[in-house]
Tab-separated table of C-alpha atoms in Angstrom:
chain	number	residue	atom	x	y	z
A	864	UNK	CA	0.000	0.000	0.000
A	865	UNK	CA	1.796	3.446	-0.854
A	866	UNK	CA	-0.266	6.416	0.671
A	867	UNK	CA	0.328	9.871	-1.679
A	868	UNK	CA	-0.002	13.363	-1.039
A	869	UNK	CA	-0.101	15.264	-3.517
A	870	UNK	CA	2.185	18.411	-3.961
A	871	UNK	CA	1.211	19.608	-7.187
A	872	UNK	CA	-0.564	22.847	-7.194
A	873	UNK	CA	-1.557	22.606	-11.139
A	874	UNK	CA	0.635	21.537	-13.932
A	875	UNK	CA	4.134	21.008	-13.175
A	876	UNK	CA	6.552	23.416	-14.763
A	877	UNK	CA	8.648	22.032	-17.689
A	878	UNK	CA	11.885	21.781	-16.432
A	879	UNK	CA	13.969	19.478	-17.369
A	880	UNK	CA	17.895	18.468	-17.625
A	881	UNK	CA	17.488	17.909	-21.490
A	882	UNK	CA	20.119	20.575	-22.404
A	883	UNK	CA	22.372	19.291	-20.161
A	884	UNK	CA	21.922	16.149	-21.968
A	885	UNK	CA	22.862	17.108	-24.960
A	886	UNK	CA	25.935	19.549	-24.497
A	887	UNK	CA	27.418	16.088	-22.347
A	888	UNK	CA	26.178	13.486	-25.155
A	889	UNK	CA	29.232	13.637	-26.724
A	890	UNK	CA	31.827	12.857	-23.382
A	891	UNK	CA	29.197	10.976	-22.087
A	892	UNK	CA	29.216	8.506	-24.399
A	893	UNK	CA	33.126	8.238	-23.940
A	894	UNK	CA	32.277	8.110	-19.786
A	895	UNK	CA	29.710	5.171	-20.464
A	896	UNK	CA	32.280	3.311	-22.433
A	897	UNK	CA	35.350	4.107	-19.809
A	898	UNK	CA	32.302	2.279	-16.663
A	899	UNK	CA	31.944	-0.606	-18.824
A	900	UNK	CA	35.550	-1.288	-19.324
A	901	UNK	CA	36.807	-0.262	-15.434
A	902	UNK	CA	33.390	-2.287	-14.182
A	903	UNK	CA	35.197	-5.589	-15.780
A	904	UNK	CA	36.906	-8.202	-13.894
A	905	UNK	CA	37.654	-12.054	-13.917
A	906	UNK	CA	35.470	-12.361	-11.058
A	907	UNK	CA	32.285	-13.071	-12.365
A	908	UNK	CA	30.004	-11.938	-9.879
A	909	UNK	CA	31.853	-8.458	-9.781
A	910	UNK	CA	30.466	-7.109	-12.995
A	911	UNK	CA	27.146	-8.670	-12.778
A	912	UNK	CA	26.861	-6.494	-9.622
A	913	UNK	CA	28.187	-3.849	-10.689
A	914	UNK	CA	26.123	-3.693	-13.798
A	915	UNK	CA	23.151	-4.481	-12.564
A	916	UNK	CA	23.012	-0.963	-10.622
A	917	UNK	CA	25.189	1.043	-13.058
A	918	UNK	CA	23.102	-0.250	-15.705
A	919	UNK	CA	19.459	0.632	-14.014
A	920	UNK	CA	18.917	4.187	-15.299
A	921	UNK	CA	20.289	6.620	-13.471
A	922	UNK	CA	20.420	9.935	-14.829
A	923	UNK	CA	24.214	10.345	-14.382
A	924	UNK	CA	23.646	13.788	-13.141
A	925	UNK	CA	26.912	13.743	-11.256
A	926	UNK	CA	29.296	13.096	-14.405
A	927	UNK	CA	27.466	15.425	-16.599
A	928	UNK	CA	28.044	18.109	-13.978
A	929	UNK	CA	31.889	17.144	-14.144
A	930	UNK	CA	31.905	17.665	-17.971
A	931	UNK	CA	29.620	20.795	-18.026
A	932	UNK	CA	31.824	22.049	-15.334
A	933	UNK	CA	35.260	21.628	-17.186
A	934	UNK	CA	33.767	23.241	-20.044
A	935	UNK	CA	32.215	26.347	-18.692
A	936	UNK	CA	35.775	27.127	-18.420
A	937	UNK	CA	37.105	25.838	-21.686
A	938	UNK	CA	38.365	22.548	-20.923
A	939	UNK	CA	40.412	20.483	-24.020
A	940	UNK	CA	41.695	17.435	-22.442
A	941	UNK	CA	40.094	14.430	-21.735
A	942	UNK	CA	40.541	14.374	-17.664
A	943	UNK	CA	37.064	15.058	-17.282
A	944	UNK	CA	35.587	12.086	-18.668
A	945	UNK	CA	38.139	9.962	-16.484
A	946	UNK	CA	37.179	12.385	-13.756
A	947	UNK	CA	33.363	12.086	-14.047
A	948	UNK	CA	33.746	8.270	-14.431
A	949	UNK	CA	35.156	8.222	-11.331
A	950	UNK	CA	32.444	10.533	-9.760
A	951	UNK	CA	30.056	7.861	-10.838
A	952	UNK	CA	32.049	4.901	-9.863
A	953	UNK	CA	32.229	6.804	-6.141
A	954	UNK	CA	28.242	7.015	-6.462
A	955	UNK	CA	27.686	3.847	-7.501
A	956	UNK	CA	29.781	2.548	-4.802
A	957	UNK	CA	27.966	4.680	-1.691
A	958	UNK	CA	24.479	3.586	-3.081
A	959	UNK	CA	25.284	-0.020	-2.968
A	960	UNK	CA	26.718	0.737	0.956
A	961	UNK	CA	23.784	2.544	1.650
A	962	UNK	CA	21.185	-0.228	0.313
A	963	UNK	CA	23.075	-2.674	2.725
A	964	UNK	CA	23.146	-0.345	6.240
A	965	UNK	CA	19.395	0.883	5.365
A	966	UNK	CA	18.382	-3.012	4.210
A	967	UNK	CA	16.361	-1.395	1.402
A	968	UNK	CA	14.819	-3.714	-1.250
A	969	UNK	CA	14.322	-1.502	-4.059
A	970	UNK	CA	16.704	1.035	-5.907
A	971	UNK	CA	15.834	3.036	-9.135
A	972	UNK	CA	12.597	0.269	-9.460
A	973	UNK	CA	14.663	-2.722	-9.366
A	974	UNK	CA	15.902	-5.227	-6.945
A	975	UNK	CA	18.807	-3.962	-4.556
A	976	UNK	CA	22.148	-5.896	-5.539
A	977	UNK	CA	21.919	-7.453	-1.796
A	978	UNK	CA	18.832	-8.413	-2.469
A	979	UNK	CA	19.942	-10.424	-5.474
A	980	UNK	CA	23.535	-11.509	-4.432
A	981	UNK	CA	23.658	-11.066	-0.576
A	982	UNK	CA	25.132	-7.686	1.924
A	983	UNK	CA	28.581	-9.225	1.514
A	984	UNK	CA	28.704	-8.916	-2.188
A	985	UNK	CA	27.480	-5.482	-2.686
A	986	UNK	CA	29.832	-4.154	-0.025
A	987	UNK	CA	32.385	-5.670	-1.622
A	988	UNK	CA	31.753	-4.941	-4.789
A	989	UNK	CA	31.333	-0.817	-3.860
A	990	UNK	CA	34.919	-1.152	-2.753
A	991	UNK	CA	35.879	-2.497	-6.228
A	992	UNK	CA	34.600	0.475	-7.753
A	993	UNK	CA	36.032	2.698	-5.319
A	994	UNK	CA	39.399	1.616	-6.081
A	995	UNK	CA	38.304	1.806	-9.436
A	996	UNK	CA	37.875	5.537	-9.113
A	997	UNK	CA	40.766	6.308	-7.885
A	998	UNK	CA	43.218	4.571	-9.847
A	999	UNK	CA	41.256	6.390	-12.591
A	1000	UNK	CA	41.584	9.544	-10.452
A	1001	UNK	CA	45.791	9.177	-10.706
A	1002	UNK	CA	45.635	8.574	-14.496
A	1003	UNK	CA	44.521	12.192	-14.845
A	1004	UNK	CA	47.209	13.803	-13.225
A	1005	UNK	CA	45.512	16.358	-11.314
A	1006	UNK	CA	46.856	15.986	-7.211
A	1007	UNK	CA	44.569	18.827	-6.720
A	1008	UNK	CA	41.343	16.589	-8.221
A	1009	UNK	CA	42.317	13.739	-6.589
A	1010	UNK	CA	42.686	15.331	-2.931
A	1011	UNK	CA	38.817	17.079	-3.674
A	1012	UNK	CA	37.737	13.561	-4.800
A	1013	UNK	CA	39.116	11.410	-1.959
A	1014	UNK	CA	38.470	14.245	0.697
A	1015	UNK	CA	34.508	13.402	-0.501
A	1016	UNK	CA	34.804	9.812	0.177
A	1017	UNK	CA	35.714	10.960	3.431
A	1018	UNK	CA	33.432	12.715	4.376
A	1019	UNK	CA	31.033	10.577	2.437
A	1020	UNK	CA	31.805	7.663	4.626
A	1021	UNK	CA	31.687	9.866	7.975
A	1022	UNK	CA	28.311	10.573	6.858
A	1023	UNK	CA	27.242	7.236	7.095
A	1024	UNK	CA	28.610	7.062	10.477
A	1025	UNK	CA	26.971	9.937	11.664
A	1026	UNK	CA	23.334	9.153	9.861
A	1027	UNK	CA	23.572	5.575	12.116
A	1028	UNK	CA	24.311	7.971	15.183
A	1029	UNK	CA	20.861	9.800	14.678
A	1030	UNK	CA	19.173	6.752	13.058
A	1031	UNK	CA	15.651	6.754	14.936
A	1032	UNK	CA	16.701	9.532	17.369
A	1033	UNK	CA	13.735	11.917	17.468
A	1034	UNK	CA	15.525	14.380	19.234
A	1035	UNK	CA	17.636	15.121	16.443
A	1036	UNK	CA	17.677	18.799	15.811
A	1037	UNK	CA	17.528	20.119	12.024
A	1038	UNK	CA	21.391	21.704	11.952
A	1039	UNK	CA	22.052	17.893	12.733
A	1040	UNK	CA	20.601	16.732	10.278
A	1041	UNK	CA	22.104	19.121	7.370
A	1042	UNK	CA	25.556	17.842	8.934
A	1043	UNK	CA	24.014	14.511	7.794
A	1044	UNK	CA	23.076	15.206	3.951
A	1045	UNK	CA	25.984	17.451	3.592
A	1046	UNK	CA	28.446	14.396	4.190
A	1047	UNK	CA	26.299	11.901	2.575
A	1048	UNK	CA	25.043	13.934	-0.493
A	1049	UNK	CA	26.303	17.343	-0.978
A	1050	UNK	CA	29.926	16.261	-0.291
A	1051	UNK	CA	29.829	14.148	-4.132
A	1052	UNK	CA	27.457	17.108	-5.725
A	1053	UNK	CA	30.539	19.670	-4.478
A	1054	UNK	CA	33.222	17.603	-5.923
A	1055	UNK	CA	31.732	16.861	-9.003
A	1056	UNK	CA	30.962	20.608	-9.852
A	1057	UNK	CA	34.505	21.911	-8.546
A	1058	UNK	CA	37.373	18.851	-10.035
A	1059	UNK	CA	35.980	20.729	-13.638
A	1060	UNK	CA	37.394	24.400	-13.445
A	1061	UNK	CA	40.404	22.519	-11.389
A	1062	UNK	CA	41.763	20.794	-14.395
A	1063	UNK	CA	40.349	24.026	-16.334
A	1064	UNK	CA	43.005	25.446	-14.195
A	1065	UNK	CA	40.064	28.073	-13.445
A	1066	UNK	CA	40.798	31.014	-11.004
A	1067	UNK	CA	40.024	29.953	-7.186
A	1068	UNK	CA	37.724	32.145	-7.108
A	1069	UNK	CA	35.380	30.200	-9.954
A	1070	UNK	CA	36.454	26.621	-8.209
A	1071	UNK	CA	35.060	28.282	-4.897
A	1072	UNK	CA	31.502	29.092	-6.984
A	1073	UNK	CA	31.606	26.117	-8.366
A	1074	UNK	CA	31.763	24.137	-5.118
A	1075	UNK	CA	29.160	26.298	-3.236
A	1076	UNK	CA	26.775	25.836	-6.586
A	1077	UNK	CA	27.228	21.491	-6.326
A	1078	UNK	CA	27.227	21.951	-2.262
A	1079	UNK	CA	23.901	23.825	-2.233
A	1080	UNK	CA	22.408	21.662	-5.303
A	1081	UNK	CA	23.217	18.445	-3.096
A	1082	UNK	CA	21.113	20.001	-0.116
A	1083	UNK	CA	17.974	20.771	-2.607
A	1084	UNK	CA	18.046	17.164	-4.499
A	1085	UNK	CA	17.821	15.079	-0.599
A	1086	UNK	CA	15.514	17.324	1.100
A	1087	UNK	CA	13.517	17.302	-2.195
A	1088	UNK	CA	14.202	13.365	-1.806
A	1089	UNK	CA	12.722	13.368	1.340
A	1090	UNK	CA	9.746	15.372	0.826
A	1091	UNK	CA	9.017	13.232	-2.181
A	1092	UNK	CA	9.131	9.971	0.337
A	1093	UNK	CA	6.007	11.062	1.467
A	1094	UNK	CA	4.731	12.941	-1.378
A	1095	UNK	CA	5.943	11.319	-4.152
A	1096	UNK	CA	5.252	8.226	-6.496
A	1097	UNK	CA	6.925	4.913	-6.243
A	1098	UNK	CA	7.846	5.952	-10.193
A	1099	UNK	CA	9.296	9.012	-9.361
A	1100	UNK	CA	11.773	7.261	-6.453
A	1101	UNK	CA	12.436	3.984	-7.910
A	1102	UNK	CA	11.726	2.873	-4.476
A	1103	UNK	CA	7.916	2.276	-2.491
A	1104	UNK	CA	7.108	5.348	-1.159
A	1105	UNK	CA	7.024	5.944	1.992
A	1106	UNK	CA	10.347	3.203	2.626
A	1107	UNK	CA	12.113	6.143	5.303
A	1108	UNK	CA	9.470	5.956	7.392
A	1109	UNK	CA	9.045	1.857	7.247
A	1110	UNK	CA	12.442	1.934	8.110
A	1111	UNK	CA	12.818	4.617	11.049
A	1112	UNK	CA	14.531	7.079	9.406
A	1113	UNK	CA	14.452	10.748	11.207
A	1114	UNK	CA	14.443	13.225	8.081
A	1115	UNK	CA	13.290	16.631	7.905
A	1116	UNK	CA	9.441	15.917	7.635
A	1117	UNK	CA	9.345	14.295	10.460
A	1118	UNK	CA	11.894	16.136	12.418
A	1119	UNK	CA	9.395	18.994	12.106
A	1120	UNK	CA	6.509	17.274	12.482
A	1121	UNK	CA	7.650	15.898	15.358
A	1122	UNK	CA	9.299	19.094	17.179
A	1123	UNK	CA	6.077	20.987	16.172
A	1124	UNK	CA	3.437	18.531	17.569
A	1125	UNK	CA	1.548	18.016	20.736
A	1126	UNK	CA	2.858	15.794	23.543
A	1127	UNK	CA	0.326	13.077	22.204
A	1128	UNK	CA	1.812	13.363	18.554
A	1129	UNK	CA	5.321	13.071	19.915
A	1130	UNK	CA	3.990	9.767	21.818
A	1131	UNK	CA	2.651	8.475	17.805
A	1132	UNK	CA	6.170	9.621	16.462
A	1133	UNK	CA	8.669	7.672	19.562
A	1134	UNK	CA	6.343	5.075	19.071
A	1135	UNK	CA	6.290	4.958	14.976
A	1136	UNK	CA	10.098	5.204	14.601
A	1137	UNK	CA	11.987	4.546	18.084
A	1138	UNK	CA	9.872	1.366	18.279
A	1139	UNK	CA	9.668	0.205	15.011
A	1140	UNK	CA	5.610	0.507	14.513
A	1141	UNK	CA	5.671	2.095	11.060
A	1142	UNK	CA	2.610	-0.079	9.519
A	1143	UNK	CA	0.661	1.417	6.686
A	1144	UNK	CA	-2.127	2.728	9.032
A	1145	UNK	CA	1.082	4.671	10.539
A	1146	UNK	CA	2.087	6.392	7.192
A	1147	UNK	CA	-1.306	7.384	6.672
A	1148	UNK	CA	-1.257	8.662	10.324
A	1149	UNK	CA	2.043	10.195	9.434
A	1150	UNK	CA	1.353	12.153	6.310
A	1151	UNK	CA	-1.721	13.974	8.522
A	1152	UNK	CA	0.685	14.816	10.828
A	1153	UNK	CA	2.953	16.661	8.210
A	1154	UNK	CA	0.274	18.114	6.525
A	1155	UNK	CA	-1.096	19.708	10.208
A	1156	UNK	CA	2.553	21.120	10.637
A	1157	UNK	CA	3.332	21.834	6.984
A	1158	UNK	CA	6.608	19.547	6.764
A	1159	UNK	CA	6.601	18.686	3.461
A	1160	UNK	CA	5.616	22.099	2.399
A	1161	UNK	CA	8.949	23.808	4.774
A	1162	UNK	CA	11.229	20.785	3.747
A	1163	UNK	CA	10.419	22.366	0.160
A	1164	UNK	CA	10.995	25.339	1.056
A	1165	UNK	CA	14.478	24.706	2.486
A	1166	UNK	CA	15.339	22.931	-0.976
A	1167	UNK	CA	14.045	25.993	-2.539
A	1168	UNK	CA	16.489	27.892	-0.593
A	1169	UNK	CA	19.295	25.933	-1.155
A	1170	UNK	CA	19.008	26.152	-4.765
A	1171	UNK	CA	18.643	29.802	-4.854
A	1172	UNK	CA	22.324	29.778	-3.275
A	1173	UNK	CA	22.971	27.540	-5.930
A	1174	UNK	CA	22.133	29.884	-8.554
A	1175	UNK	CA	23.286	32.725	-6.751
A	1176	UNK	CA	26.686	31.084	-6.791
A	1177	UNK	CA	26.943	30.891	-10.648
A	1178	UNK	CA	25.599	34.468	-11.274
A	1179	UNK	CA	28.318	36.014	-11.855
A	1180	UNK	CA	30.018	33.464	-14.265
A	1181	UNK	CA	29.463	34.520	-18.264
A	1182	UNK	CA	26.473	33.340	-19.979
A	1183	UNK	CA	27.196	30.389	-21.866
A	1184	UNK	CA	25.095	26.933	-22.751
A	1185	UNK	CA	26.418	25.596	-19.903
A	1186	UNK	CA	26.128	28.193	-17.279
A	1187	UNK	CA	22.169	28.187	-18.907
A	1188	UNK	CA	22.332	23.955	-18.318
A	1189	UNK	CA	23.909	23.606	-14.449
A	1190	UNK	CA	21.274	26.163	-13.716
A	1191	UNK	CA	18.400	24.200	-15.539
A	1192	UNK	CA	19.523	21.170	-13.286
A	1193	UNK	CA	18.210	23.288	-10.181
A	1194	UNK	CA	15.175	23.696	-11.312
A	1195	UNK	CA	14.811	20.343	-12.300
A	1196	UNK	CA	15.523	18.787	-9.204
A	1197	UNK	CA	12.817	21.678	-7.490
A	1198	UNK	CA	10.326	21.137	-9.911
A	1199	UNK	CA	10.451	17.042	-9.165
A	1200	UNK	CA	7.988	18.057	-5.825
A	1201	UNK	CA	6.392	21.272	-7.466
């Protein structure tokens, strides 16, 4: 049973990430071939995992936003496509993780890897692909890239510490939990946008716009991700809808539903999440809740703020096509809830 609120006030605008698409076709075609041929390996059950995710149909925002980025600023080379290979091979890698600590079923509308081939496999298999990346990270030459690159898996993996630390704690404030998506998303978003003017040998100042426009974008696309958990359509997530609250996991919504509620609502909330009672009749319970206290609406409105620093950071670069296309990917991932 998926319960769905709807968000839409009228037709949804027509944003889209088409143009960013197309500038990218070209070096992502080279990027797609470059995964295929770093995802091999005379262990069998390596590329079968690995391809089963990599091949699922992800948008590959993260790469494209690596090649857009090195050729705002007029990029020749070909580091970027080994560069947003890698950024993919790094996402690839912290989904199949995450699928394993959260024991989700679904990803993208499939079956998770661990649900196919077992928790051991698609941990293992991540850390293939992670070494992956960064071998391909060395090839490019770049110490600078590669020290923004594995300073995200850091952090990346720090995040996933920290998210367990807060993992069905209601008490969780909502600076806590931007220190969470800021290590577990924003973190790859911010690399991905600023290893492009590095090997454009851009001016710090444009790496430093660059990072705060994929740093802000990362906060927009998860709380838009979480408001869509509730909101959303097992189509749009690849995943059943309403999965973070089946399995206890404190995001904005309900960190503001539960902080605005009444002492009886708090008592549905400890009881939903601390004690593991998130049945369907709960969700349904759940969604009234955020509806009362306008969660899904402010979580929204947080992404929407985010993204407007996003934008804000690119303003003053020259107009180009793809200036016009990184922007185009903000209001994508907005419009996905509006």
């Amino acid at each position: 049973m998926g319960v769905v609120v709807n968000l839409e006030d009228g037709k949804k605008p027509e944003a889209s990430i088409a143009a960013l698409v197309e500038l990218t076709a070209g070096d992502m075609k080279a990027v797609n071939e470059l995964i295929l041929s770093k995802a091999g390996s005379n262990v069998t059950m390596i590329p079968e995992v690995a391809n089963h995710l990599i091949s699922s149909g992800g948008k590959r925002l993260r790469p494209m936003m690596t090649l857009a980025s090195a050729k705002l600023f007029g990029y020749e080379g070909d580091g970027h496509v080994k560069l947003a290979m890698s950024v993919e091979f790094m996402h690839t890698a912290t989904l199949l993780h995450d699928d394993v600590v959260d024991e989700s079923g679904m990803r993208r509308g499939k079956k998770t890897a661990r649900m196919i081939w077992g928790n051991q496999a698609s941990v293992l298999v991540g850390d293939f692909l992670l070494g992956q990346a960064f071998r391909t990270m060395v090839d490019v030459g770049s110490l600078e890239a590669l020290d923004i690159l594995a300073n995200a898996a850091a952090v990346i993996a720090e995040g996933e510490v920290l998210q367990l630390s807060v993992a069905k704690n209601l008490e969780t404030t909502e600076d806590e939990y931007l220190e969470v998506i800021k290590a577990k998303t924003a973190a790859l978003f911010s690399a991905a946008a600023e290893v492009g003017p590095v090997i454009a040998k851009a001016s710090r100042n444009d790496r430093t716009a660059l990072r705060s426009y994929g740093t802000n974008l990362g906060y927009a696309f998860q709380l838009v991700d979480d408001a869509l958990d509730y909101g959303g359509s097992t189509k749009d997530l690849g995943k059943n809808v309403g999965d973070d609250f089946r399995e206890g996991k404190v995001t904005l919504p309900v960190i503001l539903s539960y902080r605005r509620g009444t002492e009886d609502e708090r008592a549905f909330w400890r009881q939903a999440i601390e004690g593991g009672n998130a049945d369907d009749a709960g969700l349904e319970k759940a969604l009234g809740l955020m509806k009362k206290h306008n969660a899904i609406a402010d979580t929204i409105g947080r992404a929407r703020h985010f993204g407007g620093i996003a934008r804000d950071a690119l303003a003053p670069m020259p107009n180009s096509p793809h200036k016009t296309a990184l922007l185009d990917v903000i209001d994508f991932c907005i419009s996905r809830v509006v």
